[in-house]
Short mmCIF file of C-alpha atoms and ligand atoms in Angstrom, two decimals:
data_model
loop_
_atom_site.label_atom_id
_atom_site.label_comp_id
_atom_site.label_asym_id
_atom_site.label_seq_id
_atom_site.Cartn_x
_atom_site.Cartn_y
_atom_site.Cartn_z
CA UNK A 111 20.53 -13.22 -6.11
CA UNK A 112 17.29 -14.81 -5.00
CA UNK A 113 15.18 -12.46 -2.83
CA UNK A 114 11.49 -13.59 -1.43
CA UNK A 115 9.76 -10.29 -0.64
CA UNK A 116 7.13 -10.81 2.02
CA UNK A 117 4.19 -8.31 2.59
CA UNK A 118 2.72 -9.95 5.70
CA UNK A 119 -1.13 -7.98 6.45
CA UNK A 120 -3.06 -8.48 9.47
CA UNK A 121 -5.20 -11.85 7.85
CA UNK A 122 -2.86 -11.88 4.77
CA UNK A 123 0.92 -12.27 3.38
CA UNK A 124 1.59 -11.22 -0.13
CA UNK A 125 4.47 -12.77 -1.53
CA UNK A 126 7.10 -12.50 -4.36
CA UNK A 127 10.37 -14.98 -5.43
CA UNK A 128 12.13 -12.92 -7.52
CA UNK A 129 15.83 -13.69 -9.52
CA UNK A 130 17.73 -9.94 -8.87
CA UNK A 131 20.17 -10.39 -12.07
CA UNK A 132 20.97 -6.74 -10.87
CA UNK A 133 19.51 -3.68 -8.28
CA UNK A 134 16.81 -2.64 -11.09
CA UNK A 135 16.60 -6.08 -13.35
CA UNK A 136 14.42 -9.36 -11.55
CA UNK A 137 12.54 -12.42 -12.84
CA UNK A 138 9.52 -13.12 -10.78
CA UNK A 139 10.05 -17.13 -10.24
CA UNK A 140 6.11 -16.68 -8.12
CA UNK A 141 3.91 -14.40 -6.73
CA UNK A 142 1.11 -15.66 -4.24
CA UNK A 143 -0.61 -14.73 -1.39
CA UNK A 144 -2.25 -16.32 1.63
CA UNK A 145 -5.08 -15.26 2.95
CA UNK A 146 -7.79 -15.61 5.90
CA UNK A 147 -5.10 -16.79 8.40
CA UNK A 148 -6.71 -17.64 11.66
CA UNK A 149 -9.96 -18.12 10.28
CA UNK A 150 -11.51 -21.67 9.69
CA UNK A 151 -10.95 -22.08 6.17
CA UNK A 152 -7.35 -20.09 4.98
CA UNK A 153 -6.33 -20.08 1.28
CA UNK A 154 -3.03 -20.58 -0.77
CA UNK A 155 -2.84 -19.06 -4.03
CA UNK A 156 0.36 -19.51 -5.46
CA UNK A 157 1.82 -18.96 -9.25
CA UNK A 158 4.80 -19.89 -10.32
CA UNK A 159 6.69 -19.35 -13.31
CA UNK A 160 7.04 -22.67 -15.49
CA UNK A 161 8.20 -23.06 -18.94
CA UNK A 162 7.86 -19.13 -18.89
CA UNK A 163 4.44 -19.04 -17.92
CA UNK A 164 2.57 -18.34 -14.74
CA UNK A 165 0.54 -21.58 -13.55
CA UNK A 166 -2.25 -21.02 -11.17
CA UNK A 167 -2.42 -23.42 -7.64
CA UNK A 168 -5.11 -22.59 -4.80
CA UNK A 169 -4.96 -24.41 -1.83
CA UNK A 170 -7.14 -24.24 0.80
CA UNK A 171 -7.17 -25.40 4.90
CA UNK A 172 -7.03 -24.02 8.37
CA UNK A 173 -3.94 -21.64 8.62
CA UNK A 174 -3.79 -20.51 12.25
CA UNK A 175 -1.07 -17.85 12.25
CA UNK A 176 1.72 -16.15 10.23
CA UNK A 177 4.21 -18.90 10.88
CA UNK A 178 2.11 -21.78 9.46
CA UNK A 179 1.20 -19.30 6.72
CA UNK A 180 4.99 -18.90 6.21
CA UNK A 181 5.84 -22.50 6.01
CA UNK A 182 3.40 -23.03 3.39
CA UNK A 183 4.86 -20.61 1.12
CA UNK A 184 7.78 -22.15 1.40
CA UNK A 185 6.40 -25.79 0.55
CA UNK A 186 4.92 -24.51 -2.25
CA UNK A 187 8.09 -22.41 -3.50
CA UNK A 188 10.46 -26.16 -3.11
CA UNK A 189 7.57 -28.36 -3.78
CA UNK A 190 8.55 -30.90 -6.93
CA UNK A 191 5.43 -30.42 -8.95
CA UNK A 192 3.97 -26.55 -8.85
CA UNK A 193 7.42 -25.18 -6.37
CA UNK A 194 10.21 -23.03 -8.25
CA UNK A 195 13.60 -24.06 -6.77
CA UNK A 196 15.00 -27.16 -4.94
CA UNK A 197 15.77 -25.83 -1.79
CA UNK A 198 14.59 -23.68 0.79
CA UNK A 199 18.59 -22.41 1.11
CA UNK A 200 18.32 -21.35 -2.49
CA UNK A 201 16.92 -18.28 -0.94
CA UNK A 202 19.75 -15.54 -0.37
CA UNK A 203 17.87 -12.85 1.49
CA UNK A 204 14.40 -11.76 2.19
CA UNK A 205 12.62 -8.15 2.22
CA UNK A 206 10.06 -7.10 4.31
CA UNK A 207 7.29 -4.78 3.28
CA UNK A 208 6.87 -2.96 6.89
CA UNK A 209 4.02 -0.22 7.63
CA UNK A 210 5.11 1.54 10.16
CA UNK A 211 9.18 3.27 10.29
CA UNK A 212 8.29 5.94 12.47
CA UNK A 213 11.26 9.18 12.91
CA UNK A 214 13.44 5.84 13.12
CA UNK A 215 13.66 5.02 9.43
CA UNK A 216 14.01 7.17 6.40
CA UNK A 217 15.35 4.88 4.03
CA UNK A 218 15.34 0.89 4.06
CA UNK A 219 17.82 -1.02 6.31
CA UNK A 220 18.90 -4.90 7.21
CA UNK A 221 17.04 -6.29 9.75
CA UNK A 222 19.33 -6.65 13.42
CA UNK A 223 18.01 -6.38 17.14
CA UNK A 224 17.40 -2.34 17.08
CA UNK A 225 15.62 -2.50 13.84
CA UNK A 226 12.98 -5.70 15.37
CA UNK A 227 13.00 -3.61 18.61
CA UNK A 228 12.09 -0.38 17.09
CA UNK A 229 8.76 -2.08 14.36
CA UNK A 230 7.80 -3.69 17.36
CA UNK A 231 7.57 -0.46 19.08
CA UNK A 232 5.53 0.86 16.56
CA UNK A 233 3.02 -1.71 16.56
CA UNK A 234 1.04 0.56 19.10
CA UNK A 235 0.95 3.14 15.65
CA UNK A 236 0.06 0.56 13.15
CA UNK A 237 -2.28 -2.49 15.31
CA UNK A 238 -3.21 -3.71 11.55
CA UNK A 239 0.68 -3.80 10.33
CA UNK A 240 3.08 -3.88 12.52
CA UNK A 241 2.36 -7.30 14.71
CA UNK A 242 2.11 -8.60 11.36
CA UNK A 243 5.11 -7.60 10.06
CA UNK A 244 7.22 -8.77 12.90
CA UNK A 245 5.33 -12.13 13.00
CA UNK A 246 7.20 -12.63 9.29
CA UNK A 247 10.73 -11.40 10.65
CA UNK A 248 10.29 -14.10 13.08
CA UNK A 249 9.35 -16.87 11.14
CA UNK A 250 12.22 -16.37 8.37
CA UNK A 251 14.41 -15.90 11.17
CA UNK A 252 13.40 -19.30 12.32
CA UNK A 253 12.91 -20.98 8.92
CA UNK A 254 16.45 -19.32 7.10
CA UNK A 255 18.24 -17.84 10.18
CA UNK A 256 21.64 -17.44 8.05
CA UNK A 257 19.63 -15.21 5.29
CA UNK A 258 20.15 -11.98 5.83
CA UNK A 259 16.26 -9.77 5.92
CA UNK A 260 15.75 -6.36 5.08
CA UNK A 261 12.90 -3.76 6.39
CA UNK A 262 11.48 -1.22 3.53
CA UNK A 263 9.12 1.14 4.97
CA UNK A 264 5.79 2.79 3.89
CA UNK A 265 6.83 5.72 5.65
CA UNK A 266 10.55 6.73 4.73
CA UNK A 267 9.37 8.54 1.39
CA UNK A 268 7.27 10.71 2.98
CA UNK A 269 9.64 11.91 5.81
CA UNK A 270 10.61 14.62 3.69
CA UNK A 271 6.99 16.08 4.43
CA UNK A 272 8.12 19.71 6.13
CA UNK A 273 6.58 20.25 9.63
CA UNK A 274 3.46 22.36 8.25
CA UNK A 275 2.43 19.36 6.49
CA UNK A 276 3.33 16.52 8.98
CA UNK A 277 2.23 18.02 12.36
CA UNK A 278 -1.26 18.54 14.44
CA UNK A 279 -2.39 21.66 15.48
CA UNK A 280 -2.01 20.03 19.23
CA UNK A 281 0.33 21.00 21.93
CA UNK A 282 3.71 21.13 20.12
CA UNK A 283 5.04 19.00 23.54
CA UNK A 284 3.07 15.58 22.43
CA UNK A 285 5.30 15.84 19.04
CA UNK A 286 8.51 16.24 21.05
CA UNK A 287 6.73 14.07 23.80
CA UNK A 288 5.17 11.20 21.83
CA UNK A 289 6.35 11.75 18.39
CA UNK A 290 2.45 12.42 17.37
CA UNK A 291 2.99 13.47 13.93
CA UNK A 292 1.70 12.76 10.40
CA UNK A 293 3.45 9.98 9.24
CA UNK A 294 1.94 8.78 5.96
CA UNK A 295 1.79 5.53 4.18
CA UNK A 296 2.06 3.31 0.91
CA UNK A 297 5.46 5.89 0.58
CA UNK A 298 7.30 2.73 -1.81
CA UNK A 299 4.70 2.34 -4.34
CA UNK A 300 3.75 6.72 -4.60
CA UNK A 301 7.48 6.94 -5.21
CA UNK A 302 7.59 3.96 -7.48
CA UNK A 303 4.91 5.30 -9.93
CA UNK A 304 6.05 8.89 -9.22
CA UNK A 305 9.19 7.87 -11.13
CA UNK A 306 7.81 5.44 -13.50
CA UNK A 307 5.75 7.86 -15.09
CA UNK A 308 8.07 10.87 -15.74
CA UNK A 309 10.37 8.21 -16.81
CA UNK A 310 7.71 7.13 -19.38
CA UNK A 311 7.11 10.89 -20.39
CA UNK A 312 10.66 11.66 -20.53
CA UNK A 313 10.60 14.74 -17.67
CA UNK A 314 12.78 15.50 -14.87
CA UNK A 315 10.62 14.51 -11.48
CA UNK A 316 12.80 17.54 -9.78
CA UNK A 317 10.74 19.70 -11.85
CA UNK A 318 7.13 18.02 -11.61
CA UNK A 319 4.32 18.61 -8.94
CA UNK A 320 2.93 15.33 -9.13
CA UNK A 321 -0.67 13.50 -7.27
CA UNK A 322 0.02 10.34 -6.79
CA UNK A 323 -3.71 8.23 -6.30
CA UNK A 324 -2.57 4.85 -4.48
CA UNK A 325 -6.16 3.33 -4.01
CA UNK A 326 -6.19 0.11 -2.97
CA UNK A 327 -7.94 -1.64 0.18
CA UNK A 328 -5.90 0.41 1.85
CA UNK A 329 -5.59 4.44 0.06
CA UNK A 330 -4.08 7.42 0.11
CA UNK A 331 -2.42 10.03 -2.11
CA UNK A 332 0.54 12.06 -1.94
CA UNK A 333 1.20 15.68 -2.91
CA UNK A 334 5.10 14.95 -4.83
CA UNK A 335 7.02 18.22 -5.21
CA UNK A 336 10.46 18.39 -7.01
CA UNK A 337 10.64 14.24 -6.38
CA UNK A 338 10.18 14.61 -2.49
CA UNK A 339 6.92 13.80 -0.54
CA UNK A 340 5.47 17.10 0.36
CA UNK A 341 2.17 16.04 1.83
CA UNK A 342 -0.13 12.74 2.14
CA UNK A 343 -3.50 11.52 2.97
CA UNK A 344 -2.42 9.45 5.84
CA UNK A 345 -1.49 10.77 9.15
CA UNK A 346 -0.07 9.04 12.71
CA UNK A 347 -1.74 5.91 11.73
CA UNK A 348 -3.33 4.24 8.45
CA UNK A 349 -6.55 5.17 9.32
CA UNK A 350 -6.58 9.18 8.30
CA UNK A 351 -7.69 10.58 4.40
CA UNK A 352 -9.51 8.90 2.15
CA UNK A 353 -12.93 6.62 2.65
CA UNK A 354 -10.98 2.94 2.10
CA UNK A 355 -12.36 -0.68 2.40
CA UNK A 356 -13.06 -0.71 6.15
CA UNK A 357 -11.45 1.95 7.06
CA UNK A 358 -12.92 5.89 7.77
CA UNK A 359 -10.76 8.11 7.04
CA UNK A 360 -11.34 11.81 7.60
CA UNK A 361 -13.90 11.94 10.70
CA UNK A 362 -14.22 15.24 13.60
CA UNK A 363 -12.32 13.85 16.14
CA UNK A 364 -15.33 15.67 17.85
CA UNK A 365 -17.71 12.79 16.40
CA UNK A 366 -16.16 9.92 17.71
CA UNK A 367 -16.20 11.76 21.28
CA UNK A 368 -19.32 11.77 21.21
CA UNK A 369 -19.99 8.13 19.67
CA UNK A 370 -17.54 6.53 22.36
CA UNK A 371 -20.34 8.33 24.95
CA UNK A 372 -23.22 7.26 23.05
CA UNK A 373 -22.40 3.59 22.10
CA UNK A 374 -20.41 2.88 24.88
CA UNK A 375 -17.45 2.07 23.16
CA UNK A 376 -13.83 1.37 25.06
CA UNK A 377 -10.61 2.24 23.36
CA UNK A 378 -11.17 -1.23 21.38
CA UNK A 379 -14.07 -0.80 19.92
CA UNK A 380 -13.55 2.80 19.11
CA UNK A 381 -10.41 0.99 17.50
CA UNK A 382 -12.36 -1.73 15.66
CA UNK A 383 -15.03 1.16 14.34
CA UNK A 384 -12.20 3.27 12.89
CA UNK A 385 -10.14 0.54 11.47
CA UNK A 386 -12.71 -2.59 10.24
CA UNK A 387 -16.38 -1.25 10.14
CA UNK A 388 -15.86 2.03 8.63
CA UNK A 389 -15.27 3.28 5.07
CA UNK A 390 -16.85 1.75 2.03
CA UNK A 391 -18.43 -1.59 4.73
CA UNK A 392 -19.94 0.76 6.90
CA UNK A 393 -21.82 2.88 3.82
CA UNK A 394 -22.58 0.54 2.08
CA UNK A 395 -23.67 -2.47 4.45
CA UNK A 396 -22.49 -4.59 2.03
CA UNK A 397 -18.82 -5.23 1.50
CA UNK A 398 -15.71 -3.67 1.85
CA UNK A 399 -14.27 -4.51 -1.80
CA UNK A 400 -15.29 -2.11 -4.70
CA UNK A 401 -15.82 -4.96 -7.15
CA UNK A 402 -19.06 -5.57 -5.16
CA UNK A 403 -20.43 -2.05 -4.20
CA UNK A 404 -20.30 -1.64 -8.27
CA UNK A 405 -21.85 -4.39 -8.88
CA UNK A 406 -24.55 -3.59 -6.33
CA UNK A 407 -25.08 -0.18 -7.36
CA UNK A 408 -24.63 -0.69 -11.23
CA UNK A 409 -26.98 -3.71 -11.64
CA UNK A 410 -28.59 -3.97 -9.07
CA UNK A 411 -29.25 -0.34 -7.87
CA UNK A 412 -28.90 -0.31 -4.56
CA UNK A 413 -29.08 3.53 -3.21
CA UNK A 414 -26.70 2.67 -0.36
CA UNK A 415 -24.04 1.44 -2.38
CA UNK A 416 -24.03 3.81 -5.00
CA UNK A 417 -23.88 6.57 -2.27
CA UNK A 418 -20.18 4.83 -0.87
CA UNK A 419 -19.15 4.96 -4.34
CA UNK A 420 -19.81 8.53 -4.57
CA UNK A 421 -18.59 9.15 -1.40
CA UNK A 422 -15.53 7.46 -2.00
CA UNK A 423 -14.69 9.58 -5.09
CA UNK A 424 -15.41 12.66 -4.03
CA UNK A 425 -12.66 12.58 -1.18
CA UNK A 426 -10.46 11.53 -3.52
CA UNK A 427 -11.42 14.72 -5.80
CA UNK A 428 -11.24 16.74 -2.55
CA UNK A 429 -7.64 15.92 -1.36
CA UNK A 430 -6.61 16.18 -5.61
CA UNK A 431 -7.80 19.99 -5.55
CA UNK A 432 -6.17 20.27 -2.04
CA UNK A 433 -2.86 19.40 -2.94
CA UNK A 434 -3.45 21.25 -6.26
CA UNK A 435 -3.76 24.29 -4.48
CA UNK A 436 -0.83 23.40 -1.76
CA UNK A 437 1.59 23.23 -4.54
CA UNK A 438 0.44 25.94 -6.85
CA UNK A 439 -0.82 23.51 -9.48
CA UNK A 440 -0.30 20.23 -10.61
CA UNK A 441 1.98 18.74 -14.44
CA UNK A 442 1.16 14.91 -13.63
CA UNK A 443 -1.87 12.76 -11.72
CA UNK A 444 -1.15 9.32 -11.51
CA UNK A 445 -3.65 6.34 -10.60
CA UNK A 446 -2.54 3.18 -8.98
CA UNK A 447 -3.34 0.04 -6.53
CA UNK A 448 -5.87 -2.17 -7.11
CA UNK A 449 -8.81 0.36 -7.87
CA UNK A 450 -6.88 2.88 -9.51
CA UNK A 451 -5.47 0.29 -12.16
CA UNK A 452 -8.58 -1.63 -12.50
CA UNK A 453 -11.54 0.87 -12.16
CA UNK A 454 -11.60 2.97 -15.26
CA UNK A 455 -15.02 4.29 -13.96
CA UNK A 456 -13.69 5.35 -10.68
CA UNK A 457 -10.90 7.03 -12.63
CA UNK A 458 -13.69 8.87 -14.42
CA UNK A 459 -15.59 9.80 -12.50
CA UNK A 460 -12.69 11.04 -9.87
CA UNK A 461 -11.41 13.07 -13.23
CA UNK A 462 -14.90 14.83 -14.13
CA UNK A 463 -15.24 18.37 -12.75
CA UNK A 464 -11.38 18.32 -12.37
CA UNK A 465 -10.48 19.06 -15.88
CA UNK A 466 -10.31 23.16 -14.74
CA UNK A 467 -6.95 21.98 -13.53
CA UNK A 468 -5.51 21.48 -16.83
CA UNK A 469 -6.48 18.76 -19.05
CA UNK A 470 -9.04 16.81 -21.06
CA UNK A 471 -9.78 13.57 -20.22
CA UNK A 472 -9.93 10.60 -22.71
CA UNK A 473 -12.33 8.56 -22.02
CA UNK A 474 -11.85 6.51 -24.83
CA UNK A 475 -7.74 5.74 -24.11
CA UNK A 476 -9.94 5.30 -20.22
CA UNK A 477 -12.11 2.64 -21.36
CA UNK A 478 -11.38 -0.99 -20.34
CA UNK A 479 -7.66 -0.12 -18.96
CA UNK A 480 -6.84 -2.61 -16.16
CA UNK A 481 -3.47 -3.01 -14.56
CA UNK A 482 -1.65 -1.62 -17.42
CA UNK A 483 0.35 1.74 -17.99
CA UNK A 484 -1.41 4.12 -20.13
CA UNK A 485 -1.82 8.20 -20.73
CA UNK A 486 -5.39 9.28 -19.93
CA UNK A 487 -5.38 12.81 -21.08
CA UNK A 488 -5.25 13.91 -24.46
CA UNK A 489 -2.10 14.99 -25.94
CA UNK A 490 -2.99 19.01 -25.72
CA UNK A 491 -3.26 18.79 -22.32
CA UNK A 492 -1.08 20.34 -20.14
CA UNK A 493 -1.72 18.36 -17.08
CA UNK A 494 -1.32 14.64 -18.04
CA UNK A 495 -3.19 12.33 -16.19
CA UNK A 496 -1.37 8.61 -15.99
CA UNK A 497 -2.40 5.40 -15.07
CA UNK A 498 0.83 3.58 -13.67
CA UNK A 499 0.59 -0.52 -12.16
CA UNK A 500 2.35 0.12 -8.86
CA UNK A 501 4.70 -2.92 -8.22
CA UNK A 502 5.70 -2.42 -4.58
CA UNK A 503 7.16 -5.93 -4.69
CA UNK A 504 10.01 -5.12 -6.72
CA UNK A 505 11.13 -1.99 -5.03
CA UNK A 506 11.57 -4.01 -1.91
CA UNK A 507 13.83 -6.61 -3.68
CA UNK A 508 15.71 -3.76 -5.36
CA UNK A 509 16.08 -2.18 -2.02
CA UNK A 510 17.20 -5.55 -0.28
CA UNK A 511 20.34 -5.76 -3.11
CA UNK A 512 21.13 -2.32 -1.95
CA UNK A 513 20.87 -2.72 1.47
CA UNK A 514 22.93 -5.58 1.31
CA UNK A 515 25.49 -4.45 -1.10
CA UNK A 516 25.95 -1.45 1.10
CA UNK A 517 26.47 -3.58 4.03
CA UNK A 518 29.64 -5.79 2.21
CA UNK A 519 31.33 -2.82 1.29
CA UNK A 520 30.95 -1.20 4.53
N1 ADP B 259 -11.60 -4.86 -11.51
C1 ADP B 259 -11.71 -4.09 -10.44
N2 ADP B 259 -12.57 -3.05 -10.40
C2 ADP B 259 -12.68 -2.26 -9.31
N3 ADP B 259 -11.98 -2.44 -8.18
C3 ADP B 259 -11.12 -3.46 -8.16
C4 ADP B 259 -10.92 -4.33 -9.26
N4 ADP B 259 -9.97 -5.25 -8.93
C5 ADP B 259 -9.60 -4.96 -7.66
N5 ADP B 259 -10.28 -3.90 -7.19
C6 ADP B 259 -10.20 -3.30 -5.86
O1 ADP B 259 -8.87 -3.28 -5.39
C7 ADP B 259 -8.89 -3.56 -3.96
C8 ADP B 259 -7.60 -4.20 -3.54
O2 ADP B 259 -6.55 -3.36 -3.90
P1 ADP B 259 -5.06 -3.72 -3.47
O3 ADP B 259 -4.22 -2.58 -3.93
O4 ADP B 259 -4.72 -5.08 -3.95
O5 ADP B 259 -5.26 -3.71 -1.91
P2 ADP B 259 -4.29 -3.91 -0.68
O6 ADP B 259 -2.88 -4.04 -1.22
O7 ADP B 259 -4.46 -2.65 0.10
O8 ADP B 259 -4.79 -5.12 0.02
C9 ADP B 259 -10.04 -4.52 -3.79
O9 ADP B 259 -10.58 -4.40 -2.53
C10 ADP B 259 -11.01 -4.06 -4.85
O10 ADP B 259 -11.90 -3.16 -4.23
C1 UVW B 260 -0.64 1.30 5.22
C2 UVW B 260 -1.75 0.62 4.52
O1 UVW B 260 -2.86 1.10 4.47
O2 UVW B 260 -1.44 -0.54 3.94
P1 UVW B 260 -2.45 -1.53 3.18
O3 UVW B 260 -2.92 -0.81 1.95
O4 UVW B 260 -1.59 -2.71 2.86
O5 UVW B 260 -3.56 -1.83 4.13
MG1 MG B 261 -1.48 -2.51 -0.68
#
């Protein structure tokens, strides 16, 4: 079965053609993303698989919205020279990466009127997601209306979070009022690696207290007891946790009170603070992806950016000894997304001062790992510390085949 996964983000759509020969066996036929949609200049970069190797195209040109982003992923999958199949009908269903599930959804489901109604709904919960993702339901809809489309959440993993982990110490009425709750985020790929590794290492995940580290543009990490979420970095909204690429994280609500007063800021651009100014931009001055701040601070010294670097790690040591101590110890620490796979200096220098927990790292086995699966502690140690390439991609196509399976038998 041919499944295109979309991941549409608020200026980007990640996407993925993959041949499902069963649920948990796929050939990638492309991967590509487009990016900078609605600004002057968007970009196209799209591999597919030919003669059993991944070719490389980037195209570039104005790409107003998701639709026209949509349409030319689709050229570029049927095109005759760099495309992967003949026709755009070749495609049997499509899954959708969405943010934002809400008490609605704790596991993945096909795509009908309720389901568009309901992400819609939560777009007020996730301004950077949601619109984004329904923008993509749309155009497929449009493009392939007889394919069927599936929604996996971000969230359903963690809605097994009990109430002391997942509620505010507010009213207990806005919960039952507004559903304000901790939600948490990035749920597919903690589980995905979660699994992955004590696969790897042979254990039973019922028996593990696992930190999962997804840091990405976008982080967070999850506290994984006995295979089930049992707490998470992110809250009602992306925006709680960890220091990411624009975004602050942990702040005293009492702060931003006070900055609303001071800077005059309306609910917008208290929103636009929080969400694209913040984090590792707003320390820095400089740029919101970590390739640059360690370039900056590395070779060219510059105080500010080594100060978001060393920001940025220590919250992700702090919430590592939190969930530590919430579960009574850790057996496995996993790294993943697009810093954790590719920054072995992040990874040790998040690791340093940790090792009381119960292990030694390696920095040798560390050194030069990028986007590959590999033990970082050394065999003694009781804890082992993993780094696991998170592929969110295929989850969502397995979870499409299910979905849809389910559906025909039902
Ligand atoms: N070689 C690298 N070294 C350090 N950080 C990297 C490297 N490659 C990618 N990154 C970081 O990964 C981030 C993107 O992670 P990714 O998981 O792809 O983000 P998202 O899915 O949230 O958009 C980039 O912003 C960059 O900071
Ligand atoms: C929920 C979230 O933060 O997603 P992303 O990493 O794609 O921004
Ligand atoms: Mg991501």
């Amino acid at each position: 079965m041919l499944v295109l996964v979309l991941n549409c983000g608020s200026s980007s759509i990640k996407y993925q053609l993959l041949d499902m020969k069963s649920v948990d066996k796929s050939e990638v036929k492309a991967i590509g993303v487009v990016e900078r949609i609605g600004l002057e200049e968007g970009i196209l970069t799209h591999k597919p698989q030919i003669d059993g190797e991944f070719k490389k195209y980037k195209f570039s040109n104005h790409i107003p919205d998701h639709e026209a982003g949509i349409s030319l992923i689709m050229d570029s999958l049927v095109n005759r020279a760099y495309g992967v199949i003949e026709d755009m009908l070749d495609i049997e269903a499509i899954g959708h990466r969405v943010a934002h599930g809400g008490e609605y959804f704790s596991k993945s489901v096909l795509i009908d009127d309720l389901v568009k109604e309901r992400i819609n709904k939560l777009s007020e919960l996730a301004p950077l997601h949601n619109p984004a993702h329904m923008a993509g339901i749309f155009a497929m809809e449009k493009l392939l209306p007889s394919a069927p489309q599936v929604a996996v959440f971000d969230t359903s993993f963690h809605q097994s979070m009990p109430p002391e982990s997942f509620l505010y110490a507010i009213p207990y009425e806005f919960y039952t009022k507004h559903k304000l709750r901790r939600y948490g985020f990035h749920g597919t790929s903690h589980k995905y690696v979660a699994e992955k590794a004590c696969d790897y290492l042979g254990v039973d995940i019922e028996k593990m207290n696992i930190v999962t580290c997804h840091l990405g543009n976008g982080a967070s990490i999850a506290a994984i007891k006995n295979g089930k979420s049992y707490d998470t970095s992110m809250g009602f909204t992306p925006v709680e946790g960890l220091i990411m690429g624009t975004r602050v994280g942990n702040l005293d609500v009492g702060a931003l009170l006070f900055l609303m007063e001071k800077e005059n800021l309306d609910l917008k651009g208290a929103n636009d603070l929080l969400n694209k100014k913040s984090g590792v931009l707003g320390i820095s001055g400089i740029s919101s992806d970590m390739r640059d701040i360690e370039d900056e601070s590395w070779n060219k010294k510059n105080p500010r950016a080594t100060l978001a670097l060393n920001m940025y790690h220590m919250r992700v040591k702090r919430y590592i000894g939190a969930f530590a101590a919430e579960m009574g110890g850790i057996d496995l620490l996993i790294f993943t997304g697009g810093v954790g796979e590719n920054g072995p200096e992040s990874r040790e220098e998040i690791c340093s001062d940790l090792e009381f927990l119960g292990f030694t790292f390696d920095k040798n086995a560390n050194n030069g790992v990028r986007g590959s699966l590999k033990v970082l502690s050394t065999p003694e140690s009781k804890l082992k510390v993993m780094v696991i390439p998170t592929n969110e991609e295929q989850v969502i196509a397995s979870d499409t085949v299910k979905v849809l399976r389910s559906a025909v038998l039902n």
